[in-house]
């Protein structure tokens, strides 16, 4: 008699532990991989599509900004080594604003924002929104520091 009582409990346990066959559509698939060849390139601006801006940061202490905005393209590399605190703080604020805007715009189903990371920890972000890119470019091109090139 005790076996009959435990059978419904075993059936319920088996039903709850079975694998779900449902899938969640995240918009991400191998057929929809947004990429940017500009990340980690020697001269990223020539590989950016019109309207894109790239920010690359990493453990080497370099910040690289490249852009193709309107008819203007450019590449700038800044080294934080030896940078005074005021300038470094301004650079960090510009980078943070760019990353924050990129995070709000990111959508796995589009290439509005593209992220790449290398195994050494270098992080590259490409944003298609011109206003976001222009804010970064304006901020870094007015910093009182020599380029790292």
Coordinates of N, CA and C in Angstrom, one line a residue:
X1 N 0.8 -1.2 0.0 CA 0.0 0.0 0.0 C 0.9 1.3 0.0
X2 N 2.0 1.2 0.7 CA 2.9 2.4 0.8 C 3.4 2.7 -0.6
X3 N 3.7 1.7 -1.4 CA 4.2 1.9 -2.8 C 3.2 2.7 -3.6
X4 N 1.9 2.4 -3.5 CA 0.9 3.2 -4.2 C 0.9 4.6 -3.9
X5 N 1.2 4.9 -2.6 CA 1.1 6.3 -2.2 C 2.3 7.1 -2.8
X6 N 3.5 6.4 -2.9 CA 4.7 7.1 -3.4 C 4.7 7.3 -4.9
X7 N 3.9 6.5 -5.7 CA 4.0 6.6 -7.1 C 3.6 8.0 -7.7
X8 N 2.6 8.6 -7.2 CA 2.3 10.0 -7.7 C 3.4 10.9 -7.4
X9 N 4.0 10.8 -6.3 CA 5.2 11.7 -6.0 C 6.3 11.4 -6.9
X10 N 6.6 10.2 -7.2 CA 7.7 9.9 -8.2 C 7.4 10.4 -9.6
X11 N 6.1 10.3 -10.0 CA 5.7 10.7 -11.3 C 5.9 12.3 -11.4
X12 N 5.5 13.0 -10.3 CA 5.7 14.4 -10.3 C 7.1 14.8 -10.3
X13 N 8.0 14.1 -9.6 CA 9.4 14.4 -9.6 C 10.0 14.2 -10.9
X14 N 9.6 13.1 -11.6 CA 10.1 12.8 -13.0 C 9.7 13.9 -14.0
X15 N 8.5 14.3 -13.9 CA 8.0 15.4 -14.8 C 8.7 16.7 -14.6
X16 N 9.0 17.0 -13.3 CA 9.7 18.3 -13.0 C 11.1 18.3 -13.4
X17 N 11.7 17.1 -13.4 CA 13.2 17.1 -13.7 C 13.5 16.8 -15.2
X18 N 12.5 16.6 -16.0 CA 12.7 16.3 -17.5 C 13.2 17.6 -18.1
X19 N 14.0 17.5 -19.2 CA 14.5 18.7 -19.9 C 13.4 19.4 -20.7
X20 N 13.4 20.7 -20.7 CA 12.5 21.5 -21.4 C 12.9 21.6 -22.9
X21 N 11.9 21.4 -23.8 CA 12.2 21.4 -25.2 C 12.0 22.8 -25.8
X22 N 11.7 23.8 -25.0 CA 11.5 25.1 -25.5 C 12.8 25.9 -25.7
X23 N 12.8 26.8 -26.7 CA 14.0 27.6 -26.9 C 13.6 29.1 -26.8
X24 N 14.6 29.9 -26.4 CA 14.4 31.3 -26.3 C 15.1 32.0 -27.4
X25 N 14.4 32.8 -28.2 CA 15.0 33.5 -29.3 C 15.7 34.8 -28.8
X26 N 17.0 34.8 -28.8 CA 17.8 36.0 -28.3 C 18.2 36.9 -29.4
X27 N 18.0 36.4 -30.7 CA 18.4 37.2 -31.8 C 19.9 36.9 -32.2
X28 N 20.6 36.1 -31.4 CA 22.0 35.8 -31.6 C 22.0 34.4 -32.3
X29 N 22.7 34.3 -33.4 CA 23.0 33.1 -34.0 C 24.2 33.2 -34.8
X30 N 24.8 32.1 -35.3 CA 26.0 32.1 -36.1 C 25.7 32.8 -37.4
X31 N 24.5 32.9 -37.9 CA 24.2 33.6 -39.1 C 24.1 35.1 -38.9
X32 N 24.1 35.6 -37.6 CA 23.9 37.0 -37.3 C 25.0 37.4 -36.4
X33 N 26.3 37.2 -36.8 CA 27.4 37.7 -36.0 C 27.9 39.0 -36.5
X34 N 27.7 40.0 -35.8 CA 28.2 41.4 -36.2 C 29.7 41.4 -35.9
X35 N 30.5 41.8 -36.8 CA 31.9 41.9 -36.7 C 32.4 43.2 -37.2
X36 N 33.6 43.5 -36.7 CA 34.3 44.7 -37.2 C 35.7 44.3 -37.4
X37 N 36.2 44.3 -38.6 CA 37.6 44.1 -38.9 C 38.5 45.2 -38.4
X38 N 37.9 46.3 -38.0 CA 38.7 47.5 -37.5 C 39.3 47.2 -36.1
X39 N 38.6 46.4 -35.3 CA 39.1 46.1 -34.0 C 40.5 45.4 -34.1
X40 N 41.5 46.0 -33.4 CA 42.8 45.5 -33.2 C 43.6 45.7 -34.5
X41 N 43.1 46.5 -35.5 CA 43.9 46.7 -36.7 C 44.9 47.8 -36.5
X42 N 45.8 47.9 -37.4 CA 46.9 49.0 -37.3 C 46.3 50.4 -37.5
X43 N 45.5 50.5 -38.5 CA 44.8 51.8 -38.8 C 43.3 51.5 -38.9
X44 N 42.6 51.5 -37.8 CA 41.2 51.1 -37.7 C 40.3 52.0 -38.6
X45 N 40.6 53.3 -38.7 CA 39.6 54.2 -39.4 C 39.4 53.8 -40.8
X46 N 40.4 53.2 -41.5 CA 40.1 52.8 -42.9 C 39.2 51.6 -43.0
X47 N 39.0 50.9 -41.9 CA 38.2 49.7 -42.0 C 36.8 50.0 -41.4
X48 N 36.6 51.1 -40.8 CA 35.3 51.5 -40.2 C 34.3 51.8 -41.3
X49 N 33.0 51.5 -41.1 CA 32.0 51.9 -42.0 C 31.6 53.3 -41.6
X50 N 31.1 54.1 -42.6 CA 30.7 55.5 -42.3 C 29.7 55.5 -41.1
X51 N 30.0 56.4 -40.2 CA 29.2 56.6 -39.0 C 29.7 55.8 -37.8
X52 N 30.7 55.0 -38.0 CA 31.2 54.2 -36.8 C 32.3 54.9 -36.1
X53 N 32.4 54.6 -34.8 CA 33.4 55.1 -33.9 C 33.9 53.9 -33.1
X54 N 35.2 53.8 -32.9 CA 35.8 52.6 -32.2 C 36.6 53.2 -31.0
X55 N 36.4 52.4 -29.9 CA 37.2 52.7 -28.7 C 37.8 51.4 -28.3
X56 N 39.2 51.4 -28.1 CA 39.9 50.2 -27.7 C 40.7 50.5 -26.5
X57 N 40.6 49.8 -25.5 CA 41.3 49.9 -24.2 C 41.9 48.6 -23.8
X58 N 43.0 48.6 -23.0 CA 43.5 47.4 -22.6 C 44.6 47.5 -21.6
X59 N 45.2 46.4 -21.3 CA 46.2 46.3 -20.2 C 47.5 47.0 -20.5
X60 N 47.8 47.4 -21.8 CA 49.0 48.1 -22.2 C 49.0 49.6 -21.8
X61 N 47.8 50.0 -21.3 CA 47.7 51.4 -20.9 C 47.5 52.4 -22.1
X62 N 47.0 51.8 -23.2 CA 46.7 52.6 -24.4 C 45.2 52.8 -24.6
X63 N 44.8 53.9 -25.0 CA 43.4 54.1 -25.4 C 43.5 54.5 -26.8
X64 N 42.8 53.7 -27.7 CA 42.8 54.0 -29.1 C 41.4 54.4 -29.5
X65 N 41.2 55.5 -30.2 CA 40.0 56.0 -30.7 C 40.1 56.2 -32.2
X66 N 39.2 55.6 -33.0 CA 39.2 55.8 -34.4 C 37.7 56.1 -34.8
X67 N 37.6 56.8 -35.9 CA 36.3 57.2 -36.3 C 36.2 57.5 -37.8
X68 N 34.9 57.3 -38.3 CA 34.6 57.7 -39.7 C 33.2 58.3 -39.5
X69 N 33.3 59.6 -39.3 CA 32.0 60.4 -39.0 C 31.9 61.5 -40.1
X70 N 30.8 61.4 -40.8 CA 30.7 62.4 -41.9 C 31.8 62.2 -42.9
X71 N 32.5 63.2 -43.3 CA 33.6 63.1 -44.2 C 34.9 63.0 -43.5
X72 N 34.9 62.9 -42.2 CA 36.1 63.0 -41.3 C 36.4 61.6 -40.8
X73 N 37.7 61.2 -41.0 CA 38.2 60.0 -40.4 C 39.4 60.3 -39.6
X74 N 39.7 59.4 -38.6 CA 40.9 59.7 -37.8 C 41.2 58.5 -36.9
X75 N 42.4 58.5 -36.4 CA 42.9 57.5 -35.5 C 43.8 58.3 -34.5
X76 N 43.5 58.0 -33.2 CA 44.3 58.6 -32.1 C 44.6 57.5 -31.1
X77 N 45.8 57.5 -30.7 CA 46.3 56.6 -29.6 C 46.8 57.4 -28.5
X78 N 46.3 57.2 -27.3 CA 46.7 57.9 -26.1 C 47.3 57.0 -25.1
X79 N 48.4 57.3 -24.5 CA 49.0 56.5 -23.5 C 48.7 57.1 -22.1
X80 N 48.3 56.3 -21.2 CA 48.0 56.9 -19.9 C 49.2 57.0 -19.0
X81 N 50.3 56.4 -19.5 CA 51.6 56.4 -18.8 C 52.1 57.9 -18.7
X82 N 52.3 58.4 -17.6 CA 52.8 59.7 -17.4 C 51.7 60.8 -17.6
X83 N 50.5 60.4 -17.8 CA 49.4 61.4 -18.0 C 49.0 62.0 -16.7
X84 N 48.9 63.3 -16.6 CA 48.5 63.9 -15.3 C 47.1 63.5 -14.9
X85 N 46.8 63.6 -13.6 CA 45.6 63.1 -13.1 C 44.3 63.8 -13.7
X86 N 44.4 65.1 -13.9 CA 43.3 65.8 -14.5 C 42.9 65.3 -15.9
X87 N 44.0 65.1 -16.7 CA 43.8 64.6 -18.1 C 43.3 63.2 -18.1
X88 N 43.9 62.3 -17.2 CA 43.5 60.9 -17.1 C 42.0 60.8 -16.7
X89 N 41.6 61.7 -15.7 CA 40.2 61.7 -15.3 C 39.3 62.1 -16.4
X90 N 39.7 63.0 -17.2 CA 38.8 63.5 -18.3 C 38.7 62.3 -19.4
X91 N 39.8 61.7 -19.6 CA 39.8 60.5 -20.6 C 39.0 59.4 -20.0
X92 N 39.1 59.1 -18.8 CA 38.3 58.0 -18.2 C 36.8 58.4 -18.2
X93 N 36.4 59.6 -18.0 CA 35.0 60.1 -18.1 C 34.5 60.0 -19.5
X94 N 35.3 60.3 -20.5 CA 34.9 60.2 -21.9 C 34.7 58.7 -22.3
X95 N 35.6 57.9 -21.9 CA 35.5 56.4 -22.1 C 34.2 55.9 -21.4
X96 N 34.0 56.3 -20.2 CA 32.9 55.7 -19.4 C 31.6 56.2 -20.1
X97 N 31.5 57.4 -20.5 CA 30.3 57.9 -21.2 C 30.0 57.1 -22.5
X98 N 31.1 56.8 -23.2 CA 31.0 56.1 -24.5 C 30.5 54.6 -24.2
X99 N 31.1 54.0 -23.2 CA 30.7 52.6 -22.8 C 29.3 52.6 -22.3
X100 N 28.9 53.6 -21.6 CA 27.5 53.6 -21.0 C 26.5 53.8 -22.2
X101 N 26.8 54.7 -23.1 CA 25.9 54.9 -24.3 C 25.9 53.6 -25.1
X102 N 27.0 52.9 -25.3 CA 27.1 51.7 -26.1 C 26.2 50.6 -25.4
X103 N 26.3 50.5 -24.1 CA 25.5 49.5 -23.4 C 24.0 49.8 -23.5
X104 N 23.6 51.0 -23.6 CA 22.1 51.3 -23.8 C 21.7 51.0 -25.2
X105 N 22.6 51.1 -26.1 CA 22.3 50.8 -27.6 C 22.4 49.4 -28.0
X106 N 23.2 48.6 -27.2 CA 23.5 47.2 -27.6 C 22.2 46.4 -27.8
X107 N 22.2 45.6 -28.9 CA 21.1 44.7 -29.2 C 21.8 43.5 -29.9
X108 N 21.6 42.3 -29.4 CA 22.3 41.2 -30.1 C 21.8 41.0 -31.5
X109 N 20.6 41.5 -31.9 CA 20.1 41.2 -33.2 C 20.5 42.3 -34.3
X110 N 21.3 43.3 -33.8 CA 21.8 44.3 -34.8 C 23.3 44.5 -34.6
X111 N 23.9 45.3 -35.5 CA 25.3 45.6 -35.4 C 25.5 47.1 -35.0
X112 N 24.5 47.6 -34.2 CA 24.6 48.9 -33.7 C 25.8 49.1 -32.8
X113 N 26.1 48.1 -32.0 CA 27.3 48.0 -31.1 C 27.9 46.7 -31.3
X114 N 29.2 46.7 -31.5 CA 30.0 45.5 -31.7 C 31.1 45.4 -30.6
X115 N 31.2 44.3 -29.9 CA 32.2 44.2 -28.8 C 33.2 43.0 -29.2
X116 N 34.5 43.2 -29.0 CA 35.5 42.2 -29.2 C 36.5 42.3 -28.0
X117 N 36.9 41.2 -27.5 CA 38.0 41.1 -26.5 C 39.0 40.1 -26.9
X118 N 40.3 40.5 -26.7 CA 41.4 39.6 -27.0 C 41.7 38.8 -25.7
X119 N 42.5 37.8 -25.8 CA 42.9 37.0 -24.7 C 43.8 37.8 -23.7
X120 N 44.5 38.9 -24.2 CA 45.3 39.6 -23.3 C 44.5 40.7 -22.5
X121 N 43.2 40.8 -22.8 CA 42.3 41.7 -22.0 C 42.0 43.0 -22.8
X122 N 42.5 43.2 -24.0 CA 42.2 44.4 -24.7 C 40.8 44.3 -25.2
X123 N 40.0 45.4 -25.0 CA 38.6 45.4 -25.3 C 38.3 46.5 -26.3
X124 N 37.6 46.1 -27.4 CA 37.3 46.9 -28.5 C 35.8 47.0 -28.6
X125 N 35.3 48.3 -28.7 CA 33.9 48.5 -28.9 C 33.7 49.4 -30.1
X126 N 32.8 49.1 -31.0 CA 32.5 49.9 -32.2 C 31.0 50.2 -32.1
X127 N 30.7 51.5 -32.2 CA 29.4 52.0 -32.1 C 29.0 52.7 -33.4
X128 N 27.8 52.5 -33.9 CA 27.3 53.0 -35.1 C 26.6 54.4 -34.9
X129 N 26.2 54.7 -33.7 CA 25.5 56.0 -33.5 C 26.5 57.1 -33.6
X130 N 26.2 58.1 -34.5 CA 27.1 59.2 -34.7 C 27.2 60.1 -33.5
X131 N 26.1 60.4 -32.8 CA 26.2 61.3 -31.7 C 27.1 60.7 -30.6
X132 N 27.0 59.4 -30.4 CA 27.8 58.8 -29.4 C 29.3 58.9 -29.8
X133 N 29.6 58.6 -31.0 CA 30.9 58.7 -31.5 C 31.5 60.1 -31.5
X134 N 30.7 61.0 -31.9 CA 31.1 62.4 -31.9 C 31.4 62.9 -30.5
X135 N 30.7 62.6 -29.5 CA 31.0 63.0 -28.2 C 32.3 62.5 -27.7
X136 N 32.6 61.2 -28.0 CA 33.9 60.6 -27.7 C 35.1 61.3 -28.4
X137 N 34.9 61.5 -29.7 CA 36.0 62.1 -30.5 C 36.2 63.5 -30.1
X138 N 35.2 64.3 -29.8 CA 35.3 65.7 -29.4 C 36.1 65.7 -28.0
X139 N 35.7 64.8 -27.1 CA 36.3 64.8 -25.8 C 37.8 64.4 -25.9
X140 N 38.2 63.4 -26.6 CA 39.6 63.0 -26.6 C 40.5 63.9 -27.5
X141 N 39.9 64.5 -28.5 CA 40.8 65.3 -29.4 C 41.1 66.7 -28.7
X142 N 40.4 67.0 -27.7 CA 40.7 68.3 -27.0 C 41.5 68.0 -25.7
X143 N 41.9 66.8 -25.4 CA 42.8 66.5 -24.3 C 44.2 67.1 -24.5
X144 N 44.8 67.7 -23.5 CA 46.1 68.3 -23.7 C 47.2 67.2 -23.5
X145 N 47.2 66.2 -24.4 CA 48.3 65.2 -24.3 C 48.8 64.9 -25.7
X146 N 50.1 64.5 -25.8 CA 50.6 64.0 -27.1 C 50.1 62.6 -27.3
X147 N 49.9 62.3 -28.6 CA 49.5 60.9 -29.0 C 50.6 59.9 -28.7
X148 N 50.2 58.7 -28.6 CA 51.2 57.6 -28.3 C 51.8 57.0 -29.6
X149 N 51.4 57.6 -30.7 CA 52.0 57.0 -32.0 C 53.4 57.5 -32.2

